[in-house]
Amino acid sequence: MNLYLRYFDREILVKSVDEAIAFLASIDDIGMHPQLERDIREYAKSDIFYPKRYKIRPRVYFIVIKTEAATMQDFKDKKAVHSTPANHRERGAAPLVAQLNVTRPGWYEGVLNFKRVALIPGTGKFRYCDTKFVAQCKANSGIDCYNRIIDHLSHRVDSRSQFPSAKGKNFNFRFLGKWADIVQ
């Protein structure tokens, strides 16, 4: 795993943490210190792949990005991006959002976490309660499953309840099987 570092117009792609620390130490504005060095080493060892930004002073930062690119040109051309939809498909695990609109008639199980409005008995006031709702339904796709669950709930809970987006982390679904497969 290589590291890309940038501070204003100074940038470098290095193959080791020691090279990265030497690059940062060569920049007077950064002021390399043991805690910063330790943090960069921990970031390089970790499984975290998002860019890391370090504050030098107000509105002045340098960034460190893990990459599989072998050269600076590969990095600039984004040839070694760690996590792309194409990589997910190659590994056989498409993101759930990409599967929402795939037409596949059958039984689905949908799990929805939403904010339900509930009456507080003693005071007569209302509050939001986190509520998990699980349903199995016939649907043509993941988004159809979501729409059926929302339609069902909208007629049974207070209209002020808040439902999450189908693309968010508060809705999950899984395909259980074709209609004929489940019936038999």
CSV table of C-alpha atoms in Angstrom, one decimal:
chain,number,residue,atom,x,y,z
A,1,MET,CA,0.0,0.0,0.0
A,2,ASN,CA,1.4,3.4,-1.0
A,3,LEU,CA,0.7,6.8,0.5
A,4,TYR,CA,-0.1,10.0,-1.4
A,5,LEU,CA,0.7,13.2,0.5
A,6,ARG,CA,-0.2,16.8,-0.4
A,7,TYR,CA,0.5,20.1,1.2
A,8,PHE,CA,-0.6,23.0,-1.1
A,9,ASP,CA,1.3,22.4,-4.4
A,10,ARG,CA,3.8,20.0,-2.9
A,11,GLU,CA,2.8,16.4,-3.4
A,12,ILE,CA,4.5,13.0,-3.3
A,13,LEU,CA,3.6,9.3,-3.7
A,14,VAL,CA,5.7,7.2,-1.4
A,15,LYS,CA,6.0,3.4,-0.8
A,16,SER,CA,6.7,3.6,3.0
A,17,VAL,CA,5.7,5.5,6.1
A,18,ASP,CA,9.4,6.5,6.7
A,19,GLU,CA,9.5,8.2,3.3
A,20,ALA,CA,6.2,10.0,4.1
A,21,ILE,CA,7.6,11.3,7.4
A,22,ALA,CA,10.8,12.4,5.8
A,23,PHE,CA,8.7,14.4,3.2
A,24,LEU,CA,6.6,16.0,5.9
A,25,ALA,CA,9.7,16.8,8.0
A,26,SER,CA,11.2,18.6,5.0
A,27,ILE,CA,8.3,21.1,5.1
A,28,ASP,CA,9.0,23.8,7.8
A,29,ASP,CA,5.3,24.8,8.1
A,30,ILE,CA,4.2,21.4,9.3
A,31,GLY,CA,6.6,21.0,12.3
A,32,MET,CA,6.9,17.3,12.6
A,33,HIS,CA,6.6,16.0,16.1
A,34,PRO,CA,6.4,12.5,17.7
A,35,GLN,CA,2.6,12.5,18.2
A,36,LEU,CA,2.0,13.4,14.5
A,37,GLU,CA,4.5,10.7,13.4
A,38,ARG,CA,2.8,8.1,15.6
A,39,ASP,CA,-0.6,9.1,14.2
A,40,ILE,CA,0.6,8.7,10.6
A,41,ARG,CA,2.1,5.3,11.3
A,42,GLU,CA,-1.1,4.1,12.9
A,43,TYR,CA,-3.1,5.4,9.9
A,44,ALA,CA,-0.8,3.5,7.5
A,45,LYS,CA,-1.2,0.3,9.5
A,46,SER,CA,-5.0,0.5,9.9
A,47,ASP,CA,-7.7,-0.8,7.6
A,48,ILE,CA,-9.1,2.7,7.1
A,49,PHE,CA,-9.0,3.8,3.4
A,50,TYR,CA,-10.6,7.2,3.5
A,51,PRO,CA,-8.2,10.2,3.2
A,52,LYS,CA,-6.8,11.6,6.5
A,53,ARG,CA,-6.6,15.4,6.9
A,54,TYR,CA,-4.2,17.0,9.4
A,55,LYS,CA,-4.7,20.6,10.6
A,56,ILE,CA,-1.5,22.8,10.7
A,57,ARG,CA,-3.2,26.0,11.6
A,58,PRO,CA,-6.7,27.5,10.9
A,59,ARG,CA,-7.7,26.7,7.4
A,60,VAL,CA,-4.4,25.1,6.5
A,61,TYR,CA,-4.2,21.3,6.2
A,62,PHE,CA,-2.2,18.5,4.6
A,63,ILE,CA,-3.7,15.2,3.5
A,64,VAL,CA,-2.6,11.6,3.4
A,65,ILE,CA,-4.4,9.1,1.1
A,66,LYS,CA,-3.8,5.3,1.0
A,67,THR,CA,-3.6,4.1,-2.6
A,68,GLU,CA,-2.7,1.0,-4.6
A,69,ALA,CA,-1.3,3.2,-7.4
A,70,ALA,CA,2.3,2.4,-8.4
A,71,THR,CA,3.1,5.8,-9.9
A,72,MET,CA,1.9,9.4,-9.5
A,73,GLN,CA,0.3,9.2,-13.0
A,74,ASP,CA,-1.7,6.1,-12.0
A,75,PHE,CA,-2.9,7.9,-8.9
A,76,LYS,CA,-3.9,11.0,-10.9
A,77,ASP,CA,-5.7,8.8,-13.5
A,78,LYS,CA,-7.5,7.1,-10.6
A,79,LYS,CA,-6.4,3.7,-11.9
A,80,ALA,CA,-5.9,2.2,-8.4
A,81,VAL,CA,-8.9,3.5,-6.5
A,82,HIS,CA,-9.6,1.2,-3.6
A,83,SER,CA,-13.4,0.9,-3.6
A,84,THR,CA,-15.4,1.3,-6.8
A,85,PRO,CA,-18.7,-0.2,-7.9
A,86,ALA,CA,-16.8,-2.2,-10.5
A,87,ASN,CA,-14.6,-3.7,-7.7
A,88,HIS,CA,-17.7,-4.6,-5.8
A,89,ARG,CA,-19.2,-6.4,-8.8
A,90,GLU,CA,-15.9,-8.3,-9.4
A,91,ARG,CA,-16.0,-9.5,-5.8
A,92,GLY,CA,-19.6,-10.5,-6.2
A,93,ALA,CA,-21.1,-8.1,-3.7
A,94,ALA,CA,-22.9,-5.2,-5.4
A,95,PRO,CA,-23.9,-2.4,-3.0
A,96,LEU,CA,-27.4,-2.5,-1.7
A,97,VAL,CA,-28.3,0.8,-3.3
A,98,ALA,CA,-27.4,-0.6,-6.8
A,99,GLN,CA,-29.7,-3.5,-6.2
A,100,LEU,CA,-32.7,-1.4,-5.3
A,101,ASN,CA,-34.0,-1.1,-8.9
A,102,VAL,CA,-33.1,-4.6,-10.1
A,103,THR,CA,-36.3,-6.2,-11.2
A,104,ARG,CA,-36.6,-9.7,-9.6
A,105,PRO,CA,-40.2,-10.7,-8.8
A,106,GLY,CA,-40.5,-12.7,-5.6
A,107,TRP,CA,-40.6,-12.5,-1.8
A,108,TYR,CA,-38.6,-9.9,-0.1
A,109,GLU,CA,-37.9,-9.2,3.5
A,110,GLY,CA,-37.6,-5.5,4.3
A,111,VAL,CA,-36.3,-3.9,7.5
A,112,LEU,CA,-37.1,-0.3,8.1
A,113,ASN,CA,-35.9,1.8,11.1
A,114,PHE,CA,-38.1,5.0,11.4
A,115,LYS,CA,-39.1,7.7,13.8
A,116,ARG,CA,-42.7,7.0,15.0
A,117,VAL,CA,-44.7,9.6,16.7
A,118,ALA,CA,-46.1,8.3,20.0
A,119,LEU,CA,-48.3,9.8,22.7
A,120,ILE,CA,-46.8,10.1,26.2
A,121,PRO,CA,-49.7,8.9,28.4
A,122,GLY,CA,-49.1,11.1,31.5
A,123,THR,CA,-48.6,14.4,29.8
A,124,GLY,CA,-50.7,14.2,26.6
A,125,LYS,CA,-47.6,15.3,24.6
A,126,PHE,CA,-46.0,13.5,21.7
A,127,ARG,CA,-42.4,12.3,21.1
A,128,TYR,CA,-40.5,10.5,18.4
A,129,CYS,CA,-39.6,6.8,19.1
A,130,ASP,CA,-37.1,4.8,17.1
A,131,THR,CA,-39.0,1.9,15.7
A,132,LYS,CA,-37.8,-1.1,13.8
A,133,PHE,CA,-40.4,-2.7,11.4
A,134,VAL,CA,-39.7,-6.0,9.6
A,135,ALA,CA,-42.0,-7.3,6.9
A,136,GLN,CA,-42.0,-10.0,4.3
A,137,CYS,CA,-43.9,-9.1,1.1
A,138,LYS,CA,-44.3,-9.9,-2.5
A,139,ALA,CA,-42.5,-7.3,-4.6
A,140,ASN,CA,-40.8,-6.9,-8.0
A,141,SER,CA,-37.7,-5.1,-6.7
A,142,GLY,CA,-36.1,-3.7,-3.5
A,143,ILE,CA,-37.6,-0.3,-4.2
A,144,ASP,CA,-41.1,-1.9,-4.7
A,145,CYS,CA,-40.6,-3.7,-1.3
A,146,TYR,CA,-39.7,-0.3,0.3
A,147,ASN,CA,-42.8,1.4,-1.3
A,148,ARG,CA,-45.1,-1.4,-0.1
A,149,ILE,CA,-43.8,-1.1,3.5
A,150,ILE,CA,-44.1,2.7,3.5
A,151,ASP,CA,-47.7,2.5,2.1
A,152,HIS,CA,-48.6,0.0,4.8
A,153,LEU,CA,-47.1,2.0,7.6
A,154,SER,CA,-48.5,5.4,6.4
A,155,HIS,CA,-52.0,4.2,6.9
A,156,ARG,CA,-51.3,2.8,10.4
A,157,VAL,CA,-49.0,5.3,12.2
A,158,ASP,CA,-49.3,9.0,13.0
A,159,SER,CA,-48.8,11.1,9.8
A,160,ARG,CA,-46.0,13.1,11.6
A,161,SER,CA,-43.8,9.9,11.7
A,162,GLN,CA,-40.6,10.2,9.7
A,163,PHE,CA,-39.6,7.5,7.2
A,164,PRO,CA,-36.0,7.2,6.0
A,165,SER,CA,-34.9,7.1,2.3
A,166,ALA,CA,-34.7,3.8,0.6
A,167,LYS,CA,-31.1,4.6,-0.2
A,168,GLY,CA,-30.1,5.3,3.4
A,169,LYS,CA,-28.7,3.0,6.1
A,170,ASN,CA,-32.1,2.7,7.8
A,171,PHE,CA,-33.6,0.5,5.1
A,172,ASN,CA,-32.3,-3.0,4.2
A,173,PHE,CA,-33.9,-5.7,2.2
A,174,ARG,CA,-33.1,-9.2,1.0
A,175,PHE,CA,-34.5,-11.4,-1.7
A,176,LEU,CA,-36.1,-14.5,-0.1
A,177,GLY,CA,-36.9,-16.3,-3.4
A,178,LYS,CA,-39.2,-16.5,-6.3
A,179,TRP,CA,-43.0,-16.7,-5.7
A,180,ALA,CA,-43.2,-20.3,-7.0
A,181,ASP,CA,-40.1,-21.4,-4.9
A,182,ILE,CA,-41.7,-20.2,-1.6
A,183,VAL,CA,-45.1,-21.6,-2.3
A,184,GLN,CA,-43.9,-25.2,-2.9
